Amino acid sequence: MRTASVLDGSGAGHVCGYPAELHSLAAEFDLHELAVEDALEAHQRPKLERYGDTLFVVLRAARYLDAQEEVDFGELHVFVGKDFLITVRHGAAPDLSAVRHRMEQTPELLALGPEAVLYAILDAVVDGYAPVVAGVQNDIDEIETEVFGGDPAVSRRIYELSREMVEFQRATRPLVSMLHGLMAGFAKYGTHEELQRYLRDVADHVTHTSERVDGFRQALADILTVNATLVTQQQNAEMRALAEAGFEQNEEIKKISSWAAILFAPTLVGTIYGMNFDAMPELNWTFGYPFAIGLMALVCTSLYFIFKRRDWL
């Protein structure tokens, strides 16, 4: 059995003339031009297609970056023939050297042919989902703490993680049906029974991962709803506090204005009679002073009761 691996420029190792190398392999192994075209372009959905005697498999690998607390996705295209297997990797994941080491350490598995190598690749991709699931679960736990802690930046983190879960779901959900189709093909073409059992185990893991991802998306949607509710409640509380502060300030202004008006009345009377014009008849009036004092008291008392009745005092 012959194997070949091609990395594109976004992979861990760069191979110059990557498209030319793939075209050369396509000519040597009689690969279908449509499959080669897909392999040259990233951003393909996980799928399984058969071109004559060659299987073309597209996988979406994932890894969790602890430092950035985010999920990094890669893409792997696999051509499987009767006596060869070719991989084209876009991105750093998965680590195919680990697959090669495993096959070298288990010659009895390698003896089962290219399908065994395909199984090992599928198993490596699916096993790579487990650390991602654990990392995302930890992120969700942290987000829940931040939501109830009132962290203002948590909404952005929820949104970013939700987008990653959409991408993760696109990687895992099609893989479930794809693996069932591959198992049916293994049974149809008489693939070794032990290899079929291995593939069923991978399918079980994928189903479990897909269900966890669905649960993550629902949990993030619920958290986003709770966060929006808490933010709304906080905004309402702030608006209520502002309204209460404005009301209290308005009450204080009413009191100040009322006392200013009350104090202004005697000042006005006193100012008028303090002008000392000769033509002011009240200046020589015997009861002028008591009249002025009484007028001041009457105006002040009237204003006081008026403002008191209107709850300004």
Short mmCIF file of C-alpha atoms in Angstrom, two decimals:
data_model
loop_
_atom_site.label_atom_id
_atom_site.label_comp_id
_atom_site.label_asym_id
_atom_site.label_seq_id
_atom_site.Cartn_x
_atom_site.Cartn_y
_atom_site.Cartn_z
CA MET A 1 0.00 0.00 0.00
CA ARG A 2 1.29 3.46 -0.90
CA THR A 3 0.59 6.62 1.11
CA ALA A 4 1.22 10.28 0.33
CA SER A 5 0.66 13.43 2.31
CA VAL A 6 0.35 16.96 0.96
CA LEU A 7 0.21 20.05 3.16
CA ASP A 8 -1.07 23.36 1.94
CA GLY A 9 0.54 26.64 2.95
CA SER A 10 -1.67 27.01 6.04
CA GLY A 11 -0.47 23.70 7.47
CA ALA A 12 2.31 23.01 9.92
CA GLY A 13 4.74 22.41 7.04
CA HIS A 14 4.78 24.20 3.72
CA VAL A 15 5.41 22.27 0.55
CA CYS A 16 6.38 24.46 -2.40
CA GLY A 17 4.39 23.84 -5.53
CA TYR A 18 1.53 22.32 -3.54
CA PRO A 19 -1.08 22.47 -6.36
CA ALA A 20 1.41 21.10 -8.87
CA GLU A 21 2.30 18.26 -6.51
CA LEU A 22 -1.33 17.34 -6.04
CA HIS A 23 -1.95 17.39 -9.79
CA SER A 24 1.04 15.12 -10.22
CA LEU A 25 -0.41 12.68 -7.68
CA ALA A 26 -3.80 12.95 -9.38
CA ALA A 27 -2.26 11.88 -12.67
CA GLU A 28 -0.34 9.03 -11.05
CA PHE A 29 -3.29 7.64 -9.08
CA ASP A 30 -6.04 8.56 -11.56
CA LEU A 31 -7.90 10.84 -9.15
CA HIS A 32 -11.10 12.44 -10.36
CA GLU A 33 -10.69 16.08 -11.34
CA LEU A 34 -13.72 17.20 -9.29
CA ALA A 35 -12.29 15.62 -6.16
CA VAL A 36 -8.90 17.22 -6.86
CA GLU A 37 -10.58 20.58 -7.31
CA ASP A 38 -12.31 20.19 -3.93
CA ALA A 39 -9.04 19.18 -2.32
CA LEU A 40 -7.34 22.32 -3.61
CA GLU A 41 -10.04 24.50 -2.06
CA ALA A 42 -10.58 24.62 1.68
CA HIS A 43 -13.93 25.35 3.41
CA GLN A 44 -15.58 22.14 2.27
CA ARG A 45 -18.25 20.45 4.36
CA PRO A 46 -17.54 16.95 5.73
CA LYS A 47 -18.59 14.49 3.07
CA LEU A 48 -17.99 11.08 1.57
CA GLU A 49 -17.97 10.57 -2.20
CA ARG A 50 -16.99 7.67 -4.39
CA TYR A 51 -15.33 8.14 -7.77
CA GLY A 52 -15.00 4.69 -9.30
CA ASP A 53 -12.71 2.67 -7.02
CA THR A 54 -11.56 5.75 -5.10
CA LEU A 55 -13.16 7.17 -2.00
CA PHE A 56 -12.93 10.91 -1.39
CA VAL A 57 -13.43 11.94 2.24
CA VAL A 58 -13.54 15.46 3.66
CA LEU A 59 -13.09 15.88 7.42
CA ARG A 60 -13.13 18.92 9.70
CA ALA A 61 -10.64 18.61 12.53
CA ALA A 62 -10.60 20.84 15.61
CA ARG A 63 -8.27 21.68 18.44
CA TYR A 64 -8.64 23.81 21.55
CA LEU A 65 -6.13 26.62 22.06
CA ASP A 66 -5.77 27.08 25.81
CA ALA A 67 -3.89 30.40 25.64
CA GLN A 68 -6.50 32.09 23.44
CA GLU A 69 -9.43 30.08 24.86
CA GLU A 70 -10.77 29.46 21.38
CA VAL A 71 -11.32 26.61 18.94
CA ASP A 72 -9.10 26.29 15.86
CA PHE A 73 -10.49 24.32 12.93
CA GLY A 74 -8.58 22.47 10.25
CA GLU A 75 -9.62 20.58 7.15
CA LEU A 76 -8.45 17.22 5.86
CA HIS A 77 -9.10 15.70 2.43
CA VAL A 78 -8.44 11.98 2.03
CA PHE A 79 -8.26 9.92 -1.18
CA VAL A 80 -8.54 6.17 -0.54
CA GLY A 81 -7.89 3.65 -3.28
CA LYS A 82 -7.27 -0.09 -3.43
CA ASP A 83 -3.59 0.22 -2.63
CA PHE A 84 -2.99 3.88 -1.81
CA LEU A 85 -4.08 6.68 0.49
CA ILE A 86 -3.44 10.40 -0.08
CA THR A 87 -4.13 13.15 2.46
CA VAL A 88 -4.34 16.89 1.83
CA ARG A 89 -4.38 18.98 4.97
CA HIS A 90 -5.54 22.60 5.33
CA GLY A 91 -4.57 23.86 8.78
CA ALA A 92 -2.54 22.54 11.68
CA ALA A 93 -5.01 19.86 12.80
CA PRO A 94 -5.02 16.91 12.86
CA ASP A 95 -1.51 15.66 13.64
CA LEU A 96 -1.08 12.94 11.03
CA SER A 97 2.34 11.98 12.40
CA ALA A 98 0.51 10.43 15.36
CA VAL A 99 -1.59 8.37 12.91
CA ARG A 100 1.54 7.21 11.10
CA HIS A 101 3.17 6.25 14.41
CA ARG A 102 0.08 4.28 15.45
CA MET A 103 -0.02 2.35 12.19
CA GLU A 104 3.69 1.56 12.46
CA GLN A 105 3.16 0.27 16.01
CA THR A 106 0.20 -1.93 14.97
CA PRO A 107 1.19 -3.81 11.82
CA GLU A 108 -1.81 -6.11 12.19
CA LEU A 109 -4.06 -3.08 11.74
CA LEU A 110 -2.02 -1.76 8.84
CA ALA A 111 -2.32 -5.17 7.18
CA LEU A 112 -6.06 -4.57 6.79
CA GLY A 113 -5.33 -2.11 3.97
CA PRO A 114 -6.07 1.55 3.15
CA GLU A 115 -9.43 1.35 4.91
CA ALA A 116 -7.57 0.74 8.18
CA VAL A 117 -5.53 3.90 7.65
CA LEU A 118 -8.74 5.78 6.90
CA TYR A 119 -10.20 4.45 10.14
CA ALA A 120 -7.08 5.59 12.04
CA ILE A 121 -7.41 9.08 10.55
CA LEU A 122 -11.12 9.23 11.43
CA ASP A 123 -10.34 8.04 14.93
CA ALA A 124 -7.62 10.70 15.33
CA VAL A 125 -9.95 13.45 14.13
CA VAL A 126 -12.77 12.35 16.43
CA ASP A 127 -10.43 11.88 19.41
CA GLY A 128 -9.26 15.44 18.80
CA TYR A 129 -12.80 16.62 19.51
CA ALA A 130 -12.63 15.48 23.17
CA PRO A 131 -10.22 18.23 24.37
CA VAL A 132 -12.32 20.75 22.47
CA VAL A 133 -15.49 19.60 24.24
CA ALA A 134 -13.72 19.80 27.61
CA GLY A 135 -12.35 23.26 26.85
CA VAL A 136 -15.72 24.57 25.68
CA GLN A 137 -17.43 23.14 28.78
CA ASN A 138 -14.93 25.01 30.93
CA ASP A 139 -15.55 28.20 28.94
CA ILE A 140 -19.30 27.87 29.44
CA ASP A 141 -18.81 27.41 33.21
CA GLU A 142 -16.67 30.56 33.28
CA ILE A 143 -19.22 32.47 31.22
CA GLU A 144 -22.02 31.53 33.62
CA THR A 145 -19.95 32.93 36.50
CA GLU A 146 -19.23 36.11 34.54
CA VAL A 147 -22.90 36.57 33.63
CA PHE A 148 -24.06 36.53 37.23
CA GLY A 149 -21.01 38.55 38.23
CA GLY A 150 -22.12 41.38 35.97
CA ASP A 151 -19.08 41.35 33.66
CA PRO A 152 -19.88 43.79 30.81
CA ALA A 153 -17.58 41.95 28.36
CA VAL A 154 -19.36 38.60 28.71
CA SER A 155 -21.84 39.27 25.87
CA ARG A 156 -19.01 39.42 23.34
CA ARG A 157 -17.52 36.18 24.69
CA ILE A 158 -20.89 34.41 24.46
CA TYR A 159 -21.29 35.56 20.87
CA GLU A 160 -17.79 34.44 19.85
CA LEU A 161 -18.19 31.04 21.51
CA SER A 162 -21.62 30.61 19.88
CA ARG A 163 -20.05 31.19 16.46
CA GLU A 164 -17.39 28.58 17.24
CA MET A 165 -20.11 26.12 18.23
CA VAL A 166 -21.90 26.73 14.94
CA GLU A 167 -18.64 25.87 13.18
CA PHE A 168 -18.12 22.86 15.45
CA GLN A 169 -21.64 21.67 14.70
CA ARG A 170 -20.94 21.94 10.97
CA ALA A 171 -17.89 19.74 11.52
CA THR A 172 -19.57 17.01 13.58
CA ARG A 173 -23.19 16.75 12.47
CA PRO A 174 -22.52 15.70 8.82
CA LEU A 175 -19.87 13.29 10.10
CA VAL A 176 -22.54 11.16 11.78
CA SER A 177 -24.39 10.33 8.57
CA MET A 178 -21.09 10.12 6.68
CA LEU A 179 -19.78 7.43 9.02
CA HIS A 180 -23.01 5.45 8.74
CA GLY A 181 -22.64 5.59 4.96
CA LEU A 182 -19.02 4.47 5.27
CA MET A 183 -20.05 1.57 7.54
CA ALA A 184 -22.65 0.51 4.99
CA GLY A 185 -19.96 0.60 2.31
CA PHE A 186 -17.59 -1.44 4.47
CA ALA A 187 -20.30 -4.07 4.86
CA LYS A 188 -21.13 -3.97 1.14
CA TYR A 189 -17.54 -4.41 -0.01
CA GLY A 190 -16.70 -7.03 2.60
CA THR A 191 -14.28 -5.00 4.70
CA HIS A 192 -12.78 -6.90 7.62
CA GLU A 193 -15.27 -7.36 10.45
CA GLU A 194 -12.85 -6.08 13.10
CA LEU A 195 -12.42 -2.87 11.13
CA GLN A 196 -16.19 -2.49 10.94
CA ARG A 197 -16.37 -2.73 14.75
CA TYR A 198 -13.67 -0.07 15.05
CA LEU A 199 -15.62 2.21 12.75
CA ARG A 200 -18.82 1.69 14.76
CA ASP A 201 -16.93 2.80 17.84
CA VAL A 202 -15.83 6.00 16.05
CA ALA A 203 -19.43 6.59 14.96
CA ASP A 204 -20.59 6.28 18.58
CA HIS A 205 -18.02 8.86 19.67
CA VAL A 206 -19.06 11.23 16.91
CA THR A 207 -22.72 10.90 17.87
CA HIS A 208 -21.88 11.66 21.48
CA THR A 209 -19.78 14.67 20.48
CA SER A 210 -22.50 15.97 18.17
CA GLU A 211 -25.05 15.73 20.98
CA ARG A 212 -22.69 17.61 23.31
CA VAL A 213 -22.24 20.35 20.72
CA ASP A 214 -26.00 20.66 20.31
CA GLY A 215 -26.25 20.95 24.09
CA PHE A 216 -23.56 23.65 24.10
CA ARG A 217 -25.44 25.70 21.52
CA GLN A 218 -28.66 25.46 23.53
CA ALA A 219 -26.83 26.32 26.76
CA LEU A 220 -25.21 29.36 25.16
CA ALA A 221 -28.58 30.49 23.80
CA ASP A 222 -30.08 30.18 27.29
CA ILE A 223 -27.13 32.01 28.84
CA LEU A 224 -27.45 34.78 26.28
CA THR A 225 -31.14 35.13 27.15
CA VAL A 226 -30.38 35.24 30.87
CA ASN A 227 -27.61 37.77 30.28
CA ALA A 228 -29.95 39.97 28.25
CA THR A 229 -32.53 39.76 31.04
CA LEU A 230 -29.96 40.67 33.68
CA VAL A 231 -28.66 43.56 31.58
CA THR A 232 -32.23 44.82 31.10
CA GLN A 233 -32.89 44.55 34.82
CA GLN A 234 -29.69 46.43 35.58
CA GLN A 235 -30.58 49.14 33.09
CA ASN A 236 -34.08 49.41 34.57
CA ALA A 237 -32.58 49.68 38.05
CA GLU A 238 -30.21 52.41 36.86
CA MET A 239 -33.04 54.27 35.15
CA ARG A 240 -35.17 53.94 38.28
CA ALA A 241 -32.29 55.24 40.41
CA LEU A 242 -31.84 58.17 38.03
CA ALA A 243 -35.56 58.87 38.11
CA GLU A 244 -35.59 58.76 41.90
CA ALA A 245 -32.55 61.02 42.05
CA GLY A 246 -34.24 63.40 39.62
CA PHE A 247 -37.41 63.36 41.71
CA GLU A 248 -35.48 64.07 44.90
CA GLN A 249 -33.58 66.84 43.15
CA ASN A 250 -36.86 68.30 41.89
CA GLU A 251 -38.26 68.22 45.43
CA GLU A 252 -35.22 70.05 46.72
CA ILE A 253 -35.56 72.64 43.96
CA LYS A 254 -39.21 73.12 44.94
CA LYS A 255 -38.25 73.75 48.57
CA ILE A 256 -35.48 76.14 47.65
CA SER A 257 -37.73 78.00 45.24
CA SER A 258 -40.53 78.20 47.83
CA TRP A 259 -38.31 79.64 50.55
CA ALA A 260 -36.73 82.00 48.04
CA ALA A 261 -40.20 83.32 47.13
CA ILE A 262 -41.18 83.65 50.80
CA LEU A 263 -37.98 85.56 51.63
CA PHE A 264 -38.31 87.69 48.51
CA ALA A 265 -41.71 89.12 49.61
CA PRO A 266 -40.47 91.03 52.73
CA THR A 267 -37.34 92.00 50.84
CA LEU A 268 -39.52 93.53 48.13
CA VAL A 269 -41.62 95.50 50.63
CA GLY A 270 -38.59 96.65 52.54
CA THR A 271 -36.80 97.66 49.36
CA ILE A 272 -39.76 99.76 48.19
CA TYR A 273 -40.03 101.66 51.46
CA GLY A 274 -36.32 102.04 51.68
CA MET A 275 -36.16 104.28 48.63
CA ASN A 276 -37.06 107.41 50.74
CA PHE A 277 -38.75 109.42 48.02
CA ASP A 278 -40.45 112.61 49.22
CA ALA A 279 -43.63 111.79 47.36
CA MET A 280 -44.23 108.52 49.24
CA PRO A 281 -47.23 109.27 51.49
CA GLU A 282 -46.75 106.22 53.70
CA LEU A 283 -43.40 107.50 54.97
CA ASN A 284 -45.08 110.03 57.26
CA TRP A 285 -47.98 107.76 58.19
CA THR A 286 -48.19 106.86 61.89
CA PHE A 287 -49.17 103.26 61.14
CA GLY A 288 -46.79 102.91 58.18
CA TYR A 289 -44.23 100.79 59.98
CA PRO A 290 -46.74 98.36 61.53
CA PHE A 291 -48.51 98.20 58.17
CA ALA A 292 -45.26 97.28 56.37
CA ILE A 293 -44.39 94.64 58.96
CA GLY A 294 -47.92 93.23 58.81
CA LEU A 295 -47.85 93.20 55.02
CA MET A 296 -44.58 91.31 55.06
CA ALA A 297 -45.97 88.80 57.56
CA LEU A 298 -49.21 88.39 55.61
CA VAL A 299 -47.46 87.77 52.28
CA CYS A 300 -44.94 85.38 53.81
CA THR A 301 -47.64 83.45 55.67
CA SER A 302 -49.87 83.27 52.59
CA LEU A 303 -47.03 81.99 50.43
CA TYR A 304 -46.01 79.47 53.09
CA PHE A 305 -49.48 77.94 53.26
CA ILE A 306 -49.86 77.99 49.47
CA PHE A 307 -46.58 76.11 49.00
CA LYS A 308 -47.36 73.79 51.90
CA ARG A 309 -50.73 72.90 50.37
CA ARG A 310 -49.02 72.03 47.09
CA ASP A 311 -46.46 69.89 48.93
CA TRP A 312 -43.59 72.12 47.98
CA LEU A 313 -42.63 72.45 51.63
#
